[in-house]
XYZ file of C-alpha atoms in Angstrom:
83
model
C 116.402 91.701 76.316
C 112.913 90.891 77.373
C 110.163 90.366 74.869
C 107.383 90.660 77.419
C 104.930 93.485 76.818
C 104.189 95.552 79.902
C 100.475 96.171 79.430
C 98.733 98.161 82.152
C 96.454 95.250 83.036
C 99.554 93.117 83.620
C 101.255 95.863 85.623
C 98.189 96.547 87.801
C 96.086 93.343 87.756
C 94.391 94.223 91.046
C 93.094 97.461 89.516
C 91.533 96.097 86.317
C 88.064 97.482 86.999
C 89.351 100.895 88.082
C 91.640 101.069 85.040
C 88.595 100.676 82.825
C 86.528 103.181 84.812
C 89.281 105.806 84.746
C 89.805 105.353 81.004
C 86.114 106.066 80.465
C 85.707 108.954 82.939
C 89.063 110.716 83.326
C 90.513 112.453 80.238
C 93.943 112.837 81.881
C 94.064 109.133 82.689
C 92.947 108.280 79.164
C 95.725 110.440 77.716
C 98.342 108.864 80.000
C 97.212 105.312 79.269
C 97.195 105.904 75.495
C 100.665 107.450 75.632
C 101.864 104.563 77.815
C 100.461 102.043 75.307
C 102.192 103.773 72.389
C 105.575 103.940 74.138
C 105.193 100.377 75.388
C 104.386 99.154 71.878
C 107.448 100.901 70.464
C 109.673 99.294 73.105
C 108.179 95.890 72.359
C 108.907 96.320 68.630
C 112.511 97.240 69.407
C 113.006 94.349 71.819
C 111.514 91.846 69.384
C 113.862 93.239 66.731
C 111.023 94.307 64.449
C 112.199 97.918 64.659
C 115.861 98.934 64.946
C 116.924 101.432 67.603
C 120.076 102.326 69.460
C 120.627 101.509 73.103
C 120.310 105.153 74.165
C 116.969 105.560 72.364
C 115.671 102.338 73.885
C 116.716 103.415 77.379
C 115.039 106.810 76.893
C 111.805 105.078 75.906
C 112.011 102.795 78.939
C 112.504 105.811 81.215
C 109.516 107.502 79.598
C 107.404 104.355 80.091
C 108.418 104.211 83.755
C 107.535 107.884 84.289
C 104.130 107.305 82.679
C 103.584 104.210 84.820
C 104.385 106.255 87.939
C 101.820 108.902 86.954
C 99.229 106.208 86.276
C 99.995 104.565 89.618
C 99.464 107.925 91.352
C 96.012 108.225 89.773
C 95.189 104.635 90.739
C 96.261 105.357 94.327
C 94.047 108.463 94.390
C 91.151 106.258 93.207
C 91.897 103.757 95.989
C 92.716 100.953 93.554
C 96.244 100.286 94.788
C 98.052 100.803 98.078
């Protein structure tokens, strides 16, 4: 198990400025990033053994985080922040 949080700034370091701009100006992006942060935090608690969860629940959360990250990446691509 990894204990490394997957914060958006770590996932998209080249898009730091655009991440901030989109959070301030785009309600859909703000909603996605807040949901991503909540799911990511829950995964981190499970992986650091602060919160118990079964393997299936953990995998479902990881799939949800990945889907959110893909949606965020799409918005970053539309904004020209990533290739």
